Amino acid sequence: MNKLIVPLLYLALTLFQQTAFSADKKYQNDVVATVNGKKILQEDISNRLSNFKDVDPDTLDTIKQEIIDQLITDILLEEFIDKQGLVVVPEEIEREIDQIRGTIGGTQSLEQVLTSIGSHMMEFKKSVKHSIALEKYFHDKLDDRMLEKFFEENKNLFNGESVKVSHILVDTRNMKTPEEYAQALEHIKNIKKEIDQGSTFDETARKYSNCPSAFIGGDLGFIQRKSNLAKSFSDTAFALQVDQVGGPVRTEYGYHLIKVTDKKEGSRIQFTSVKEKVRLEVLDAEILKLLDRLRKEAQIVAN
């Protein structure tokens, strides 16, 4: 599933639990932001926040900003699609939705998932429409020469090269002050010293790591260059030799020490065998460039 289609759906499925969140109704018509003169109301935000619980204020602020960013993106894309004269018929949207239904695991239906994040099918169909329209817009712009050039410059994204990693995490997500972050950094540096002085990585991870993987010595298994892990984490891991420990590395979760315990070399591959994967990778990159340009050109006012 393309990240563009349902970022809020992905957010809800992977990060948060649901419950009731009550916003004061008298503020529902307040204008949170305008995008090229089009209004985003507090009601638009509250509807999507209404199902998150057990979330600390800082995290809730982050979710709210994600929602606002997505609403801004929706407005910009709708304007762009209209301006370009891109047409998406209902049958195309329904076919895409049928495919998405098949990707949802567990017992929840697509409708239940949408309800759980304060969304609904009409809104979801709009996101799918945007995705299909962008596919059409870029279809003739991503020629084979462009794709093959990207492939030659980024073969390691497609050849299956992987490393087996373990890590130790000092979680900083609930930290607020520079002093707390400094203490966390000093803590993980001291952990690194213990390893350098002879403690095994496995034992040290079990003792100190804040990640659930601690009970198995921090083992995360094999990862590929293209993964859901932070780029700083992946880049460090692939730069290490087997049995080498790297870090501290900072991510949104905190500070990490990383150890590579095994490597699998990538296989020899031909462009034709991974052409569709290359196309999707380039398409995502081009969409991000387009969104960045649309934002820079737009008149966006936050209230």
C-alpha positions as a LaTeX table, in Angstrom:
\begin{tabular}{lrrr}
\hline
Residue & $x$ (\AA) & $y$ (\AA) & $z$ (\AA) \\
\hline
Met1 & 0.00 & 0.00 & 0.00 \\
Asn2 & 1.38 & 3.38 & $-0.94$ \\
Lys3 & 2.19 & 5.52 & 2.11 \\
Leu4 & 0.30 & 8.39 & 0.57 \\
Ile5 & $-3.05$ & 6.59 & 0.56 \\
Val6 & $-3.82$ & 6.29 & 4.23 \\
Pro7 & $-1.10$ & 7.59 & 6.54 \\
Leu8 & $-3.62$ & 8.06 & 9.35 \\
Leu9 & $-4.90$ & 4.51 & 8.89 \\
Tyr10 & $-1.34$ & 3.21 & 9.17 \\
Leu11 & $-0.76$ & 5.41 & 12.22 \\
Ala12 & $-3.78$ & 4.00 & 14.00 \\
Leu13 & $-3.02$ & 0.39 & 13.12 \\
Thr14 & 0.57 & 0.47 & 14.32 \\
Leu15 & 1.00 & 3.01 & 17.08 \\
Phe16 & $-2.03$ & 3.83 & 19.15 \\
Gln17 & $-5.05$ & 2.48 & 20.99 \\
Gln18 & $-8.53$ & 3.93 & 20.74 \\
Thr19 & $-10.92$ & 5.58 & 23.16 \\
Ala20 & $-13.08$ & 8.67 & 23.53 \\
Phe21 & $-11.48$ & 12.10 & 23.43 \\
Ser22 & $-13.81$ & 14.97 & 24.15 \\
Ala23 & $-13.24$ & 18.43 & 22.70 \\
Asp24 & $-15.24$ & 21.46 & 23.77 \\
Lys25 & $-18.00$ & 21.84 & 21.17 \\
Lys26 & $-17.96$ & 25.62 & 21.32 \\
Tyr27 & $-14.53$ & 25.60 & 19.66 \\
Gln28 & $-15.44$ & 23.21 & 16.84 \\
Asn29 & $-15.92$ & 25.98 & 14.26 \\
Asp30 & $-12.64$ & 27.70 & 15.09 \\
Val31 & $-10.32$ & 27.92 & 12.09 \\
Val32 & $-7.08$ & 26.03 & 12.76 \\
Ala33 & $-5.46$ & 26.85 & 9.41 \\
Thr34 & $-6.20$ & 28.06 & 5.91 \\
Val35 & $-4.70$ & 26.62 & 2.73 \\
Asn36 & $-5.00$ & 28.88 & $-0.30$ \\
Gly37 & $-8.06$ & 30.36 & 1.38 \\
Lys38 & $-9.66$ & 27.00 & 2.23 \\
Lys39 & $-10.39$ & 26.49 & 5.94 \\
Ile40 & $-9.38$ & 23.65 & 8.23 \\
Leu41 & $-11.68$ & 23.70 & 11.27 \\
Gln42 & $-11.10$ & 22.48 & 14.80 \\
Glu43 & $-13.94$ & 20.04 & 14.14 \\
Asp44 & $-11.85$ & 18.40 & 11.41 \\
Ile45 & $-9.09$ & 17.81 & 13.96 \\
Ser46 & $-11.33$ & 16.72 & 16.84 \\
Asn47 & $-13.08$ & 14.09 & 14.74 \\
Arg48 & $-9.75$ & 12.38 & 14.13 \\
Leu49 & $-8.45$ & 12.81 & 17.68 \\
Ser50 & $-11.60$ & 11.39 & 19.20 \\
Asn51 & $-10.35$ & 7.81 & 19.35 \\
Phe52 & $-6.91$ & 8.03 & 20.94 \\
Lys53 & $-6.40$ & 7.16 & 24.58 \\
Asp54 & $-3.59$ & 6.67 & 27.06 \\
Val55 & $-1.59$ & 9.21 & 25.09 \\
Asp56 & 0.56 & 11.74 & 26.90 \\
Pro57 & 0.14 & 15.43 & 25.98 \\
Asp58 & 3.35 & 15.58 & 23.92 \\
Thr59 & 2.34 & 12.56 & 21.86 \\
Leu60 & $-1.17$ & 13.96 & 21.43 \\
Asp61 & 0.33 & 17.19 & 20.08 \\
Thr62 & 2.38 & 15.14 & 17.63 \\
Ile63 & $-0.73$ & 13.27 & 16.45 \\
Lys64 & $-2.60$ & 16.56 & 16.06 \\
Gln65 & 0.17 & 17.99 & 13.90 \\
Glu66 & 0.19 & 14.81 & 11.77 \\
Ile67 & $-3.56$ & 15.25 & 11.25 \\
Ile68 & $-3.21$ & 18.93 & 10.30 \\
Asp69 & $-0.39$ & 18.09 & 7.89 \\
Gln70 & $-2.54$ & 15.42 & 6.24 \\
Leu71 & $-5.51$ & 17.79 & 5.90 \\
Ile72 & $-3.22$ & 20.37 & 4.29 \\
Thr73 & $-1.93$ & 17.69 & 1.91 \\
Asp74 & $-5.50$ & 16.68 & 1.01 \\
Ile75 & $-6.40$ & 20.25 & 0.05 \\
Leu76 & $-3.23$ & 20.76 & $-1.99$ \\
Leu77 & $-3.67$ & 17.48 & $-3.84$ \\
Glu78 & $-7.33$ & 18.14 & $-4.61$ \\
Glu79 & $-6.36$ & 21.49 & $-6.12$ \\
Phe80 & $-3.48$ & 19.97 & $-8.07$ \\
Ile81 & $-5.61$ & 17.14 & $-9.47$ \\
Asp82 & $-8.31$ & 19.57 & $-10.60$ \\
Lys83 & $-5.75$ & 21.88 & $-12.19$ \\
Gln84 & $-4.12$ & 19.00 & $-14.09$ \\
Gly85 & $-7.48$ & 17.69 & $-15.28$ \\
Leu86 & $-6.77$ & 14.22 & $-13.89$ \\
Val87 & $-9.88$ & 12.03 & $-13.92$ \\
Val88 & $-10.45$ & 9.05 & $-11.62$ \\
Val89 & $-13.67$ & 7.10 & $-12.12$ \\
Pro90 & $-15.50$ & 5.35 & $-9.24$ \\
Glu91 & $-14.69$ & 1.89 & $-10.60$ \\
Glu92 & $-10.96$ & 2.58 & $-10.25$ \\
Ile93 & $-11.41$ & 3.64 & $-6.64$ \\
Glu94 & $-13.45$ & 0.54 & $-5.80$ \\
Arg95 & $-10.83$ & $-1.77$ & $-7.32$ \\
Glu96 & $-8.10$ & $-0.14$ & $-5.24$ \\
Ile97 & $-10.20$ & $-0.37$ & $-2.07$ \\
Asp98 & $-10.84$ & $-4.07$ & $-2.69$ \\
Gln99 & $-7.08$ & $-4.60$ & $-2.84$ \\
Ile100 & $-6.56$ & $-2.62$ & 0.37 \\
Arg101 & $-9.18$ & $-4.71$ & 2.17 \\
Gly102 & $-7.03$ & $-7.74$ & 1.47 \\
Thr103 & $-4.01$ & $-6.17$ & 3.20 \\
Ile104 & $-5.74$ & $-5.58$ & 6.54 \\
Gly105 & $-4.87$ & $-8.29$ & 9.02 \\
Gly106 & $-6.72$ & $-9.30$ & 12.17 \\
Thr107 & $-10.46$ & $-9.38$ & 12.68 \\
Gln108 & $-11.28$ & $-5.74$ & 11.92 \\
Ser109 & $-12.89$ & $-4.72$ & 8.64 \\
Leu110 & $-11.75$ & $-1.66$ & 6.74 \\
Glu111 & $-14.88$ & 0.18 & 7.87 \\
Gln112 & $-14.16$ & $-0.64$ & 11.52 \\
Val113 & $-10.58$ & 0.58 & 11.21 \\
Leu114 & $-11.73$ & 3.84 & 9.64 \\
Thr115 & $-14.31$ & 4.36 & 12.39 \\
Ser116 & $-11.67$ & 3.73 & 15.05 \\
Ile117 & $-9.63$ & 6.70 & 13.80 \\
Gly118 & $-12.57$ & 9.04 & 13.41 \\
Ser119 & $-12.66$ & 8.66 & 9.64 \\
His120 & $-15.20$ & 7.25 & 7.21 \\
Met121 & $-15.40$ & 5.64 & 3.80 \\
Met122 & $-16.10$ & 8.84 & 1.87 \\
Glu123 & $-12.95$ & 10.44 & 3.26 \\
Phe124 & $-10.96$ & 7.29 & 2.61 \\
Lys125 & $-12.13$ & 7.16 & $-1.00$ \\
Lys126 & $-10.82$ & 10.69 & $-1.47$ \\
Ser127 & $-7.36$ & 9.58 & $-0.34$ \\
Val128 & $-7.48$ & 6.62 & $-2.71$ \\
Lys129 & $-8.55$ & 8.95 & $-5.52$ \\
His130 & $-5.51$ & 11.13 & $-4.85$ \\
Ser131 & $-3.20$ & 8.14 & $-5.02$ \\
Ile132 & $-4.63$ & 6.89 & $-8.31$ \\
Ala133 & $-4.54$ & 10.38 & $-9.83$ \\
Leu134 & $-0.87$ & 10.79 & $-8.93$ \\
Glu135 & $-0.10$ & 7.40 & $-10.48$ \\
Lys136 & $-1.66$ & 8.70 & $-13.70$ \\
Tyr137 & 0.17 & 12.02 & $-13.52$ \\
Phe138 & 3.58 & 10.39 & $-13.18$ \\
His139 & 2.91 & 7.44 & $-15.49$ \\
Asp140 & 4.55 & 8.91 & $-18.60$ \\
Lys141 & 7.14 & 10.87 & $-16.65$ \\
Leu142 & 8.91 & 7.81 & $-15.21$ \\
Asp143 & 10.52 & 6.39 & $-18.34$ \\
Asp144 & 12.78 & 3.34 & $-18.43$ \\
Arg145 & 15.93 & 5.42 & $-18.72$ \\
Met146 & 15.10 & 7.30 & $-15.51$ \\
Leu147 & 14.20 & 4.09 & $-13.68$ \\
Glu148 & 17.29 & 2.23 & $-14.83$ \\
Lys149 & 19.53 & 5.12 & $-13.77$ \\
Phe150 & 17.99 & 5.02 & $-10.28$ \\
Phe151 & 18.45 & 1.24 & $-10.19$ \\
Glu152 & 22.15 & 1.45 & $-11.11$ \\
Glu153 & 22.74 & 4.07 & $-8.41$ \\
Asn154 & 20.76 & 2.19 & $-5.73$ \\
Lys155 & 21.17 & $-1.53$ & $-6.40$ \\
Asn156 & 21.56 & $-2.25$ & $-2.71$ \\
Leu157 & 17.91 & $-1.29$ & $-2.19$ \\
Phe158 & 16.77 & $-4.15$ & $-4.40$ \\
Asn159 & 19.36 & $-6.95$ & $-4.28$ \\
Gly160 & 18.35 & $-8.44$ & $-0.91$ \\
Glu161 & 21.50 & $-7.34$ & 0.94 \\
Ser162 & 20.79 & $-7.64$ & 4.66 \\
Val163 & 22.43 & $-7.58$ & 8.07 \\
Lys164 & 21.42 & $-9.26$ & 11.31 \\
Val165 & 21.40 & $-6.74$ & 14.13 \\
Ser166 & 20.96 & $-6.50$ & 17.86 \\
His167 & 20.51 & $-3.24$ & 19.69 \\
Ile168 & 20.31 & $-1.61$ & 23.09 \\
Leu169 & 17.83 & 1.24 & 23.48 \\
Val170 & 17.74 & 4.02 & 26.04 \\
Asp171 & 14.23 & 5.34 & 25.54 \\
Thr172 & 13.92 & 9.15 & 25.48 \\
Arg173 & 10.33 & 9.52 & 24.25 \\
Asn174 & 9.05 & 10.80 & 27.59 \\
Met175 & 11.96 & 13.15 & 28.17 \\
Lys176 & 11.41 & 16.89 & 27.91 \\
Thr177 & 14.48 & 18.78 & 29.11 \\
Pro178 & 18.01 & 19.05 & 27.69 \\
Glu179 & 19.28 & 17.75 & 31.02 \\
Glu180 & 17.26 & 14.53 & 30.66 \\
Tyr181 & 18.57 & 13.96 & 27.14 \\
Ala182 & 22.13 & 14.61 & 28.30 \\
Gln183 & 21.72 & 12.07 & 31.10 \\
Ala184 & 20.34 & 9.51 & 28.64 \\
Leu185 & 23.28 & 10.04 & 26.30 \\
Glu186 & 25.74 & 9.70 & 29.17 \\
His187 & 23.95 & 6.53 & 30.28 \\
Ile188 & 24.26 & 4.82 & 26.91 \\
Lys189 & 27.91 & 5.89 & 26.62 \\
Asn190 & 28.54 & 4.18 & 29.96 \\
Ile191 & 26.77 & 1.07 & 28.67 \\
Lys192 & 29.09 & 1.14 & 25.64 \\
Lys193 & 32.08 & 1.31 & 28.00 \\
Glu194 & 30.89 & $-1.85$ & 29.77 \\
Ile195 & 30.77 & $-3.65$ & 26.43 \\
Asp196 & 34.19 & $-2.32$ & 25.43 \\
Gln197 & 35.55 & $-3.60$ & 28.75 \\
Gly198 & 34.33 & $-7.15$ & 28.13 \\
Ser199 & 30.62 & $-7.44$ & 28.93 \\
Thr200 & 28.75 & $-9.34$ & 26.23 \\
Phe201 & 26.29 & $-7.40$ & 24.13 \\
Asp202 & 23.58 & $-9.99$ & 24.82 \\
Glu203 & 23.89 & $-9.73$ & 28.61 \\
Thr204 & 24.15 & $-5.95$ & 28.52 \\
Ala205 & 21.02 & $-5.66$ & 26.38 \\
Arg206 & 19.08 & $-7.85$ & 28.81 \\
Lys207 & 20.27 & $-5.65$ & 31.67 \\
Tyr208 & 19.77 & $-2.17$ & 30.26 \\
Ser209 & 17.73 & $-2.02$ & 27.05 \\
Asn210 & 14.28 & $-0.41$ & 27.12 \\
Cys211 & 13.21 & $-2.26$ & 23.96 \\
Pro212 & 10.99 & $-5.37$ & 24.22 \\
Ser213 & 13.78 & $-7.20$ & 22.38 \\
Ala214 & 15.88 & $-6.96$ & 25.56 \\
Phe215 & 14.73 & $-10.39$ & 26.77 \\
Ile216 & 16.34 & $-11.99$ & 23.70 \\
Gly217 & 19.52 & $-9.96$ & 23.96 \\
Gly218 & 18.34 & $-7.13$ & 21.74 \\
Asp219 & 18.09 & $-9.34$ & 18.63 \\
Leu220 & 16.08 & $-7.71$ & 15.81 \\
Gly221 & 16.86 & $-10.32$ & 13.19 \\
Phe222 & 17.84 & $-9.49$ & 9.61 \\
Ile223 & 17.04 & $-6.06$ & 8.20 \\
Gln224 & 17.36 & $-4.72$ & 4.67 \\
Arg225 & 18.43 & $-1.24$ & 3.66 \\
Lys226 & 14.86 & $-0.39$ & 2.72 \\
Ser227 & 12.96 & $-0.95$ & 5.97 \\
Asn228 & 10.71 & 0.75 & 8.49 \\
Leu229 & 13.69 & 1.52 & 10.71 \\
Ala230 & 15.07 & 5.04 & 10.98 \\
Lys231 & 17.60 & 5.88 & 8.27 \\
Ser232 & 20.24 & 6.77 & 10.87 \\
Phe233 & 19.80 & 3.29 & 12.38 \\
Ser234 & 19.97 & 1.44 & 9.04 \\
Asp235 & 22.90 & 3.48 & 7.74 \\
Thr236 & 24.91 & 2.72 & 10.88 \\
Ala237 & 24.04 & $-0.97$ & 10.80 \\
Phe238 & 25.12 & $-1.42$ & 7.18 \\
Ala239 & 28.37 & 0.44 & 7.81 \\
Leu240 & 29.41 & $-2.00$ & 10.56 \\
Gln241 & 31.38 & $-5.21$ & 10.21 \\
Val242 & 30.21 & $-8.47$ & 11.78 \\
Asp243 & 30.65 & $-8.38$ & 15.60 \\
Gln244 & 31.32 & $-4.64$ & 15.54 \\
Val245 & 29.30 & $-2.36$ & 17.86 \\
Gly246 & 28.30 & 1.11 & 16.69 \\
Gly247 & 26.63 & 4.11 & 18.24 \\
Pro248 & 25.21 & 5.83 & 20.10 \\
Val249 & 22.71 & 6.51 & 17.32 \\
Arg250 & 19.78 & 8.88 & 17.88 \\
Thr251 & 16.29 & 8.09 & 16.55 \\
Glu252 & 12.79 & 9.21 & 17.51 \\
Tyr253 & 12.77 & 6.43 & 20.12 \\
Gly254 & 15.99 & 7.36 & 21.86 \\
Tyr255 & 19.67 & 6.39 & 21.81 \\
His256 & 20.79 & 3.05 & 20.39 \\
Leu257 & 23.87 & 0.88 & 20.43 \\
Ile258 & 23.90 & $-1.43$ & 17.41 \\
Lys259 & 25.75 & $-4.70$ & 16.87 \\
Val260 & 25.90 & $-6.59$ & 13.58 \\
Thr261 & 26.00 & $-10.34$ & 14.15 \\
Asp262 & 25.71 & $-11.61$ & 10.56 \\
Lys263 & 25.58 & $-10.40$ & 6.97 \\
Lys264 & 23.99 & $-11.66$ & 3.78 \\
Glu265 & 25.43 & $-10.35$ & 0.56 \\
Gly266 & 23.05 & $-9.13$ & $-2.09$ \\
Ser267 & 22.45 & $-11.25$ & $-5.15$ \\
Arg268 & 23.21 & $-10.26$ & $-8.73$ \\
Ile269 & 20.01 & $-8.87$ & $-10.18$ \\
Gln270 & 18.89 & $-7.43$ & $-13.47$ \\
Phe271 & 16.87 & $-4.26$ & $-13.80$ \\
Thr272 & 14.07 & $-6.08$ & $-15.61$ \\
Ser273 & 13.50 & $-8.43$ & $-12.65$ \\
Val274 & 12.84 & $-5.58$ & $-10.19$ \\
Lys275 & 11.53 & $-2.91$ & $-12.55$ \\
Glu276 & 8.18 & $-2.56$ & $-10.77$ \\
Lys277 & 9.85 & $-2.21$ & $-7.36$ \\
Val278 & 12.13 & 0.45 & $-8.81$ \\
Arg279 & 9.16 & 2.26 & $-10.33$ \\
Leu280 & 7.32 & 2.36 & $-6.99$ \\
Glu281 & 10.43 & 3.60 & $-5.20$ \\
Val282 & 10.94 & 6.40 & $-7.72$ \\
Leu283 & 7.21 & 7.20 & $-7.72$ \\
Asp284 & 7.22 & 7.67 & $-3.94$ \\
Ala285 & 10.24 & 9.96 & $-4.20$ \\
Glu286 & 8.64 & 12.03 & $-6.97$ \\
Ile287 & 5.39 & 12.36 & $-5.02$ \\
Leu288 & 7.29 & 13.65 & $-2.00$ \\
Lys289 & 9.05 & 16.20 & $-4.22$ \\
Leu290 & 5.70 & 17.30 & $-5.64$ \\
Leu291 & 4.15 & 17.69 & $-2.19$ \\
Asp292 & 7.14 & 19.71 & $-1.03$ \\
Arg293 & 6.78 & 22.01 & $-4.06$ \\
Leu294 & 3.02 & 22.42 & $-3.57$ \\
Arg295 & 3.55 & 23.38 & 0.07 \\
Lys296 & 6.20 & 25.94 & $-0.81$ \\
Glu297 & 3.97 & 27.52 & $-3.43$ \\
Ala298 & 0.81 & 27.50 & $-1.28$ \\
Gln299 & $-0.49$ & 30.20 & 1.02 \\
Ile300 & $-0.72$ & 28.30 & 4.31 \\
Val301 & $-1.70$ & 30.23 & 7.43 \\
Ala302 & $-1.82$ & 28.53 & 10.84 \\
Asn303 & $-3.98$ & 30.18 & 13.49 \\
\hline
\end{tabular}
